[in-house]
Structure formats: structure tokens, C-alpha cells
Amino acid sequence: MAHRRVAVLISGRGSNLQALIDAALDPGYPAEIVNVISNEPAAAGLERARKAGLATEIVNHRNFADRAAFDAALDARLRAAGADLVCLAGFMRLLTPGFVAGWRDRMLNIHPSLLPAFPGLDTHARALAAGVRFAGCTVHFVRPTMDDGPIIAQAAVPVLPHDTADSLAARVLEAEHRLYPWALRLAATGRATVVGERVVVDGAKVAAGALINPPPD
Amino acid sequence: MAHRRVAVLISGRGSNLQALIDAALDPGYPAEIVNVISNEPAAAGLERARKAGLATEIVNHRNFADRAAFDAALDARLRAAGADLVCLAGFMRLLTPGFVAGWRDRMLNIHPSLLPAFPGLDTHARALAAGVRFAGCTVHFVRPTMDDGPIIAQAAVPVLPHDTADSLAARVLEAEHRLYPWALRLAATGRATVVGERVVVDGAKVAAGALINPPPD
């Protein structure tokens, strides 16, 4: 099977970008990264991409009159790069419904919670405040609502005694770095498809789960 | 440490009651069941209790003018039985804030989801519709809002390919039967206490997690 062409959108340090870069180093991996686009000119992730010899672009949202104009520019760059799939990796801009519709079932996002629990910001602090015993991360196809859309894969990690938002974030991030390449593989090979707003993997609903860390007790 | 006196409230088959009965057969278990009360005269769980030689009572909600009168009768039975702790085990009546306040941090409930996700009824069907990869169960101290309150323990299980609400319910129920006796043990020994609306176990927040089934993939 030919490699799928993937563009990655970032805003910051790009640690999940790095996980995708590392996965794509394997010639057997079914996706290659053809472009890394940041809305933030100073995003550290751009340097990671350059070090890996990848094409990078900056589409600074401050240079556009509104979201629609920004998204149109983004869309043009993705089309020019010949992207088949788009991965959001810490991309901190809300996307317009029109843009999202243009990449329906071809745009992935990773969020550091077991969605539908704790969408949005401050997810780890909110999970700790709720007293949950399990946290995790979710890769899903993007829909116009933030952190919403058909779930491709989730990983669960325990919340441990004395966890802070930072220590929990670090544990979840480690899971993210394993989950995103796996979920992209499922999407890139066509194993994960959307039927009735749920992801079907190999013809079966709900195939992709991963428990990563051992339990605390 | 003396055994804590526990009353169990049921409405139906009482499979979680059975798990508590079995746990309490161990003389080293820190709780003994002093009364099993059902609001449904025909609840199959009453027979389980009788077989185990436990005292049973029926407080039929249909015989009371309103919730407050029903809850007052329930409270009187619990006091008469000398209960230290109350376990809701498939008890299908909403409780009044006054009753709940009287048993604050001494009344436990089990719910078949990873709260705060999917409180209320039809939890398994809703979890499947959301496409989550992990389900589970939660034991928590009861607050006036249904399926809300400080979490004592949670267990996670995978959602598997081709799961139906029934097959998922069966997998979660197995986890419930392990989790409830463990959570009651934590409460009965005083290891689990509530500080700032979060449960502290052995002085550490968030100590009690249990992963029960292996991951699917």
C-alpha cells in the first residue's frame, strides 16, 4: 500500500509531532509527513520538523481578518502539499465548520482525556478535582465541536496518589506518544473508517483500546 | 478493629449484595451486614439475603405519601438496625437531600460507569454510542445529586469489538463485584475519608484504582 501523505498542524512544542516523526521513520509505516504547519512563528515544534528534514510553513492567524480567511489559507497549503490526512498535534486554533467539513474523516486530533470526559482546557486539573482514578487520551476524527468526533483509539493511565496536574499530564503525554502513531496507522491503512458517526476497525466497532501503565493498587 | 455494621438497600436481583455477602463471610472483613432492605417486595435479592441468614425488611415506597415519608421510614429502620454504614446496591429510588445529609460520608453507591461519565440510566448503551474504548464502574459516597459524590474507587474494563449493551454490562458487572467489597473495606476501616469533597486513602488523594480485565489489543 502506498504511503498516505500527512500534514501536521501545531502551535507549540510539538511533542506529539515528534512521536509521529519517529513512527514515520520506519519505512513500513503507512504514512509520511509531507508538511508541518504552525500558526505560531516561534513554535518549538517547527525546529523538530526542520531537524527531521521536513517541509515547514507558518500560517500566522494574526495576519488574517477572521477565522474563515485563516482557514482558507490553511486549506490552500494543505491542498498544495497534496495532503491525504491532517493531524492536529497541539494545534490551539478553533477551526470553522467549513474547513472541518472539507477534511471530514481525514483530520485527526489528540486530546489528553478519556473523551467524552473533560474536553477543553485544564483537563488534568479538572480530572483531579473530580477525583477520577483513571485518566488517558483520545485520538478522534475532527468535527466542528471542539474535542468531539468519532473515537479512533483511547489509552488509559491510572491517577496516582499525590498526583498534580503536571505529574498527571506527564503520564498521559507518554501515553499520547504511543497512541497517536497507532491511531494514525489505523486511519492511514483504511482499517479505521467511520460508519454512523462511530469508528469501525477491521469491520468491528470499538476495536482499538490500549491500557498502557500498570494499575497502582 | 470492630466490625462496622452495614445495611444494604436493594431494589432488584442484588448481585452486588451477593458480592458484599461473600466478602463479609471472611471473619477478617471489617464489615458485617446487619440488615438488607428492599423497596420492592419481590426483589430477588431478598432471597439471597435470607439464604445467607441475614435480617431483611421491606419498605415499600408505594405505601408512603411522598419521598420524605418513605425516606423517614427508611432512616428509622437503619437507625433501629444500628447501621454505621449504608450501601446502595441497585437501589432504584432517588433519595431526599435530608436523608442523604443524615448519612453523609457513611452511605456508598456503585454505578456502572467511570463517573463523571455516563451517570443515570442506560449507561452502557450511551457509552457504546459515544464510541469509548474503556468502560467501568465507580463506588462513591452519596450526595443528593444522582451518581455524584466523592469517588472511593473505580475499575476500568475494555470495550470489545462487537460489544452490545448486554455484553458490556456483564463485563462491567464482574468488575463491580470485585470493586464494591474493596471500596467498602476502605470505608469500613476508615482508610478512605472525605477531605474537601475528595476521598483521601491512607492520607493520599486518589489511591484506589483497579484495572481488572486485560486490554483487547
Coordinates of C-alpha atoms in Angstrom, one line a residue:
Chain A
M1 CA 0.0 0.0 0.0
A2 CA 1.3 3.5 -0.9
H3 CA 2.1 5.8 2.0
R4 CA -0.6 8.3 2.8
R5 CA 0.5 11.9 2.8
V6 CA 0.0 13.6 6.2
A7 CA 0.2 17.2 7.2
V8 CA 0.6 18.0 10.9
L9 CA -0.7 21.3 12.4
I10 CA 1.0 22.5 15.5
S11 CA 1.1 25.6 17.8
G12 CA 3.7 24.7 20.3
R13 CA 6.4 22.3 21.4
G14 CA 5.2 19.5 19.1
S15 CA 5.9 16.5 21.3
N16 CA 3.2 14.6 19.6
L17 CA 4.6 15.7 16.2
Q18 CA 7.9 14.2 17.3
A19 CA 6.1 10.9 18.0
L20 CA 4.7 10.9 14.5
I21 CA 8.0 11.8 13.0
D22 CA 9.7 8.9 14.8
A23 CA 7.0 6.5 13.7
A24 CA 7.2 7.6 10.1
L25 CA 11.0 6.8 10.1
D26 CA 10.0 3.2 9.8
P27 CA 9.7 2.5 6.0
G28 CA 6.8 0.2 6.8
Y29 CA 4.8 2.9 8.5
P30 CA 1.8 3.7 6.2
A31 CA 2.1 7.5 6.4
E32 CA 4.7 10.1 5.6
I33 CA 4.7 13.6 6.8
V34 CA 4.7 16.0 3.9
N35 CA 4.3 19.3 5.7
V36 CA 4.3 20.7 9.2
I37 CA 2.3 23.9 9.6
S38 CA 2.3 26.2 12.6
N39 CA 0.1 29.2 13.3
E40 CA 2.8 30.3 15.8
P41 CA 6.0 31.5 14.2
A42 CA 8.0 30.7 17.3
A43 CA 6.6 27.2 17.9
A44 CA 9.4 24.9 19.0
G45 CA 7.8 22.1 17.0
L46 CA 9.0 23.8 13.8
E47 CA 12.6 23.1 14.8
R48 CA 11.8 19.5 15.4
A49 CA 10.4 19.3 11.9
R50 CA 13.4 21.0 10.3
K51 CA 15.8 18.7 12.2
A52 CA 13.9 15.8 10.6
G53 CA 14.3 17.4 7.2
L54 CA 10.5 18.1 6.8
A55 CA 8.9 20.9 5.0
T56 CA 7.5 23.6 7.3
E57 CA 5.2 26.5 6.9
I58 CA 4.0 29.3 9.1
V59 CA 0.4 30.4 8.7
N60 CA 0.1 33.2 11.3
H61 CA -3.5 33.6 12.3
R62 CA -2.7 37.2 13.3
N63 CA -2.3 38.1 9.6
F64 CA -5.9 37.2 8.7
A65 CA -9.1 39.2 9.1
D66 CA -11.1 36.4 10.5
R67 CA -11.2 32.6 11.1
A68 CA -12.6 31.9 7.7
A69 CA -9.7 33.7 5.9
F70 CA -7.2 31.9 8.1
D71 CA -8.8 28.6 7.5
A72 CA -8.9 29.2 3.7
A73 CA -5.2 29.9 3.8
L74 CA -4.6 26.8 5.8
D75 CA -6.7 24.7 3.4
A76 CA -4.8 26.0 0.4
R77 CA -1.5 25.0 2.0
L78 CA -2.8 21.5 2.8
R79 CA -4.1 21.1 -0.8
A80 CA -0.8 22.4 -2.2
A81 CA 1.1 19.8 -0.2
G82 CA -1.1 17.1 -1.5
A83 CA -2.1 16.0 1.9
D84 CA -4.4 13.0 2.3
L85 CA -4.7 13.3 6.0
V86 CA -4.3 16.0 8.6
C87 CA -3.1 15.5 12.2
L88 CA -3.8 18.2 14.8
A89 CA -1.0 18.0 17.3
G90 CA -1.4 20.7 20.0
F91 CA -2.9 23.0 17.4
M92 CA -4.6 25.7 19.5
R93 CA -7.0 27.3 17.0
L94 CA -10.7 26.6 16.7
L95 CA -11.5 25.6 13.1
T96 CA -14.5 26.7 11.1
P97 CA -17.2 24.2 10.2
G98 CA -16.5 24.7 6.5
F99 CA -12.8 23.8 6.9
V100 CA -13.6 20.8 9.1
A101 CA -16.2 19.6 6.5
G102 CA -13.6 19.7 3.8
W103 CA -11.4 17.2 5.8
R104 CA -14.2 15.1 7.2
D105 CA -12.9 11.7 8.3
R106 CA -9.4 12.7 7.1
M107 CA -8.5 15.0 10.0
L108 CA -7.4 13.6 13.4
N109 CA -7.0 15.3 16.8
I110 CA -5.5 14.1 20.0
H111 CA -6.9 15.2 23.4
P112 CA -5.4 14.4 26.8
S113 CA -8.5 12.9 28.4
L114 CA -10.8 9.9 28.0
L115 CA -13.4 11.8 26.0
P116 CA -16.3 12.5 26.3
A117 CA -15.0 13.3 29.8
F118 CA -13.1 16.6 30.3
P119 CA -13.0 18.2 26.8
G120 CA -11.3 21.6 26.5
L121 CA -8.6 23.2 28.6
D122 CA -7.3 22.4 32.0
T123 CA -8.3 18.8 31.6
H124 CA -5.9 17.3 34.1
A125 CA -6.8 19.7 36.9
R126 CA -10.4 19.1 36.2
A127 CA -9.9 15.3 36.3
L128 CA -8.0 15.6 39.6
A129 CA -10.8 17.8 41.0
A130 CA -13.4 15.2 40.0
G131 CA -11.4 12.5 41.9
V132 CA -11.2 10.1 39.0
R133 CA -9.0 7.0 39.3
F134 CA -8.3 6.8 35.5
A135 CA -7.2 9.4 33.0
G136 CA -6.0 9.0 29.5
C137 CA -6.0 10.3 26.0
T138 CA -8.2 10.1 22.9
V139 CA -7.5 10.3 19.1
H140 CA -10.6 11.1 17.2
F141 CA -11.7 12.3 13.8
V142 CA -12.4 16.0 14.0
R143 CA -15.9 17.5 14.0
P144 CA -16.8 21.2 14.3
T145 CA -17.4 20.9 18.1
M146 CA -14.1 21.1 20.0
D147 CA -12.8 17.7 21.2
D148 CA -15.7 15.9 19.7
G149 CA -16.0 13.3 16.9
P150 CA -15.7 9.6 16.3
I151 CA -13.1 8.0 18.6
I152 CA -10.4 6.0 16.8
A153 CA -8.4 5.0 19.9
Q154 CA -8.0 5.7 23.6
A155 CA -5.4 4.9 26.1
A156 CA -6.0 4.8 29.9
V157 CA -3.5 5.5 32.6
P158 CA -4.0 5.5 36.4
V159 CA -4.2 8.6 38.5
L160 CA -1.7 8.0 41.3
P161 CA -1.5 9.2 44.9
H162 CA -0.2 12.7 45.2
D163 CA -0.6 13.4 41.5
T164 CA -0.5 17.0 40.5
A165 CA -1.9 18.3 37.2
D166 CA 1.7 18.3 36.0
S167 CA 2.6 14.8 37.0
L168 CA -0.6 13.5 35.6
A169 CA -0.1 15.5 32.4
A170 CA 3.4 13.9 32.0
R171 CA 2.0 10.4 32.4
V172 CA -0.8 11.0 29.9
L173 CA 1.7 12.6 27.5
E174 CA 3.7 9.4 27.5
A175 CA 0.5 7.5 26.5
E176 CA -0.2 10.1 23.8
H177 CA 3.1 9.5 22.2
R178 CA 2.3 5.8 21.8
L179 CA -1.4 6.3 20.9
Y180 CA -1.2 8.9 18.2
P181 CA 1.1 6.9 15.8
W182 CA -1.0 3.8 16.4
A183 CA -4.2 5.7 15.6
L184 CA -2.8 7.3 12.5
R185 CA -1.7 3.9 11.3
L186 CA -5.3 2.7 11.6
A187 CA -6.5 5.7 9.7
A188 CA -3.8 5.7 7.1
T189 CA -4.2 2.0 6.2
G190 CA -8.0 2.4 6.0
R191 CA -8.5 -0.1 8.8
A192 CA -10.4 2.6 10.8
T193 CA -13.4 4.0 9.0
V194 CA -16.5 6.0 10.1
V195 CA -19.9 4.4 10.0
G196 CA -22.8 6.1 11.6
E197 CA -20.5 8.5 13.4
R198 CA -18.7 5.7 15.1
V199 CA -15.3 4.3 14.1
V200 CA -15.2 0.8 12.8
V201 CA -11.8 -1.0 12.8
D202 CA -11.5 -4.1 10.7
G203 CA -15.2 -4.2 10.3
A204 CA -15.8 -4.3 14.1
K205 CA -17.0 -1.4 16.1
V206 CA -14.7 -0.4 19.0
A207 CA -11.6 -2.4 18.3
A208 CA -8.9 -0.1 19.4
G209 CA -8.1 0.2 23.1
A210 CA -4.8 0.3 24.9
L211 CA -4.0 0.1 28.5
I212 CA -0.6 1.5 28.9
N213 CA 0.6 1.8 32.5
P214 CA 0.1 -0.8 35.2
P215 CA -2.5 -0.2 37.9
P216 CA -1.5 1.5 41.2
D217 CA -3.0 -1.0 43.5
Chain B
M1 CA -10.9 -3.2 64.9
A2 CA -14.5 -3.9 65.5
H3 CA -16.7 -4.8 62.5
R4 CA -18.7 -1.9 61.1
R5 CA -22.4 -2.5 60.9
V6 CA -23.6 -2.2 57.3
A7 CA -27.1 -2.0 55.9
V8 CA -27.7 -2.8 52.2
L9 CA -30.5 -1.2 50.2
I10 CA -31.7 -3.1 47.1
S11 CA -34.5 -3.0 44.6
G12 CA -33.8 -6.0 42.4
R13 CA -31.6 -9.1 41.9
G14 CA -29.0 -8.0 44.3
S15 CA -25.9 -9.3 42.6
N16 CA -23.7 -6.6 44.2
L17 CA -25.4 -7.5 47.5
Q18 CA -24.2 -11.1 46.9
A19 CA -20.6 -9.8 46.4
L20 CA -20.8 -8.0 49.8
I21 CA -22.3 -11.0 51.5
D22 CA -19.5 -13.2 50.1
A23 CA -16.8 -10.7 51.2
A24 CA -18.3 -10.5 54.7
L25 CA -18.1 -14.3 55.2
D26 CA -14.4 -13.7 55.8
P27 CA -14.1 -13.0 59.6
G28 CA -11.3 -10.6 58.8
Y29 CA -13.5 -8.5 56.6
P30 CA -14.1 -5.2 58.5
A31 CA -17.9 -5.0 57.9
E32 CA -20.9 -7.2 58.7
I33 CA -24.2 -6.9 57.1
V34 CA -26.9 -6.2 59.7
N35 CA -29.9 -5.6 57.5
V36 CA -31.0 -5.8 53.9
I37 CA -33.8 -3.5 53.0
S38 CA -35.7 -3.6 49.7
N39 CA -38.3 -1.2 48.5
E40 CA -39.6 -3.9 46.2
P41 CA -41.4 -6.8 47.9
A42 CA -40.5 -9.2 45.1
A43 CA -36.8 -8.3 44.8
A44 CA -34.8 -11.4 44.2
G45 CA -32.0 -10.0 46.4
L46 CA -34.2 -10.6 49.5
E47 CA -33.9 -14.3 48.9
R48 CA -30.1 -14.1 48.6
A49 CA -30.1 -12.3 52.0
R50 CA -32.4 -14.9 53.6
K51 CA -30.2 -17.7 52.3
A52 CA -27.3 -16.1 53.9
G53 CA -29.2 -15.9 57.2
L54 CA -29.4 -12.1 57.2
A55 CA -32.2 -9.9 58.5
T56 CA -34.4 -8.5 55.7
E57 CA -37.0 -5.8 55.6
I58 CA -39.4 -4.5 53.0
V59 CA -40.1 -0.7 53.0
N60 CA -42.5 -0.4 50.1
H61 CA -42.3 3.1 48.7
R62 CA -45.9 2.7 47.4
N63 CA -47.1 2.7 51.0
F64 CA -45.9 6.3 51.6
A65 CA -47.4 9.6 50.7
D66 CA -44.2 11.1 49.4
R67 CA -40.5 10.7 49.2
A68 CA -39.9 12.4 52.5
A69 CA -42.2 10.0 54.4
F70 CA -40.6 7.0 52.6
D71 CA -37.1 8.2 53.5
A72 CA -38.1 8.8 57.1
A73 CA -39.3 5.2 57.4
L74 CA -36.0 4.0 55.7
D75 CA -34.0 6.1 58.1
A76 CA -35.8 4.7 61.1
R77 CA -35.1 1.2 60.0
L78 CA -31.4 2.0 59.5
R79 CA -31.2 3.6 62.9
A80 CA -33.0 0.7 64.5
A81 CA -30.6 -1.8 63.0
G82 CA -27.7 0.2 64.4
A83 CA -26.2 0.7 61.0
D84 CA -22.8 2.5 60.8
L85 CA -22.7 2.5 57.0
V86 CA -25.3 2.1 54.2
C87 CA -24.5 0.5 50.9
L88 CA -26.9 1.2 47.9
A89 CA -26.8 -1.9 45.7
G90 CA -29.1 -1.4 42.7
F91 CA -31.4 0.7 44.9
M92 CA -33.6 2.4 42.3
R93 CA -35.2 5.2 44.4
L94 CA -34.0 8.8 44.4
L95 CA -33.2 9.9 48.0
T96 CA -34.1 13.2 49.6
P97 CA -31.4 15.7 50.5
G98 CA -32.3 15.4 54.2
F99 CA -31.9 11.6 54.2
V100 CA -28.7 11.9 52.3
A101 CA -27.4 14.5 54.7
G102 CA -28.1 12.2 57.7
W103 CA -25.7 9.6 56.2
R104 CA -23.2 11.9 54.8
D105 CA -19.9 10.1 54.1
R106 CA -21.4 6.9 55.5
M107 CA -23.5 5.9 52.5
L108 CA -22.0 4.3 49.4
N109 CA -23.3 3.8 46.0
I110 CA -22.0 1.8 43.0
H111 CA -22.6 3.0 39.5
P112 CA -21.7 1.0 36.3
S113 CA -19.6 3.8 34.6
L114 CA -16.4 5.6 35.0
L115 CA -18.1 8.7 36.6
P116 CA -18.4 11.5 35.9
A117 CA -19.0 10.0 32.5
F118 CA -22.5 8.5 31.9
P119 CA -24.4 9.0 35.1
G120 CA -28.0 7.8 35.2
L121 CA -29.8 5.1 33.3
D122 CA -28.8 3.3 30.1
T123 CA -25.2 3.9 30.8
H124 CA -23.8 1.1 28.7
A125 CA -25.8 1.9 25.6
R126 CA -24.7 5.5 25.9
A127 CA -21.1 4.5 26.3
L128 CA -21.3 2.4 23.2
A129 CA -23.0 5.2 21.3
A130 CA -20.1 7.5 22.3
G131 CA -17.6 5.0 21.0
V132 CA -15.5 4.9 24.1
R133 CA -12.8 2.3 24.4
F134 CA -13.0 1.9 28.2
A135 CA -15.9 1.5 30.5
G136 CA -16.0 0.6 34.2
C137 CA -17.6 1.2 37.5
T138 CA -17.4 3.6 40.4
V139 CA -18.1 3.4 44.1
H140 CA -18.7 6.8 45.7
F141 CA -20.1 8.4 48.8
V142 CA -23.6 9.5 48.1
R143 CA -24.6 13.2 47.6
P144 CA -28.1 14.5 46.8
T145 CA -27.4 14.6 43.0
M146 CA -27.8 11.1 41.5
D147 CA -24.5 9.3 40.8
D148 CA -22.5 12.2 42.2
G149 CA -20.2 12.4 45.2
P150 CA -16.6 11.7 46.2
I151 CA -15.1 8.7 44.4
I152 CA -13.8 6.0 46.6
A153 CA -12.7 3.6 43.9
Q154 CA -13.0 2.9 40.2
A155 CA -12.4 -0.1 38.0
A156 CA -11.9 0.1 34.2
V157 CA -12.6 -2.6 31.7
P158 CA -12.2 -2.5 27.9
V159 CA -15.0 -2.2 25.4
L160 CA -14.5 -5.0 23.0
P161 CA -15.3 -5.4 19.3
H162 CA -18.9 -6.4 18.7
D163 CA -20.0 -5.5 22.3
T164 CA -23.6 -4.9 22.9
A165 CA -25.0 -3.1 25.9
D166 CA -25.7 -6.5 27.5
S167 CA -22.2 -7.9 26.9
L168 CA -20.6 -4.7 28.2
A169 CA -22.9 -4.7 31.2
A170 CA -21.9 -8.3 32.0
R171 CA -18.2 -7.4 31.8
V172 CA -18.7 -4.3 34.0
L173 CA -20.8 -6.2 36.5
E174 CA -17.9 -8.6 37.0
A175 CA -15.8 -5.7 37.9
E176 CA -18.5 -4.3 40.2
H177 CA -18.4 -7.5 42.2
R178 CA -14.7 -7.1 42.8
L179 CA -14.8 -3.3 43.4
Y180 CA -17.7 -2.9 45.8
P181 CA -16.3 -5.2 48.6
W182 CA -12.9 -3.5 48.2
A183 CA -14.3 0.0 48.4
L184 CA -16.5 -0.9 51.4
R185 CA -13.4 -2.3 53.1
L186 CA -11.7 1.1 52.6
A187 CA -14.6 2.9 54.1
A188 CA -15.2 0.5 56.9
T189 CA -11.6 0.6 58.1
G190 CA -11.6 4.4 58.0
R191 CA -8.8 4.3 55.4
A192 CA -11.0 6.2 53.0
T193 CA -12.1 9.6 54.3
V194 CA -13.5 12.7 52.6
V195 CA -11.5 15.9 52.6
G196 CA -12.7 18.8 50.6
E197 CA -15.2 16.6 48.7
R198 CA -12.4 14.3 47.6
V199 CA -11.6 10.9 49.0
V200 CA -8.3 10.5 50.7
V201 CA -7.0 7.0 51.1
D202 CA -4.2 6.5 53.7
G203 CA -3.6 10.2 53.7
A204 CA -3.1 10.3 49.9
K205 CA -5.6 11.6 47.5
V206 CA -6.6 9.2 44.7
A207 CA -5.1 5.9 45.9
A208 CA -7.7 3.4 44.9
G209 CA -7.7 2.3 41.3
A210 CA -8.1 -1.1 39.9
L211 CA -7.7 -2.3 36.3
I212 CA -9.4 -5.6 36.1
N213 CA -9.5 -7.1 32.6
P214 CA -6.6 -7.2 30.2
P215 CA -6.6 -4.8 27.2
P216 CA -8.1 -6.0 23.9
D217 CA -5.2 -5.0 21.7

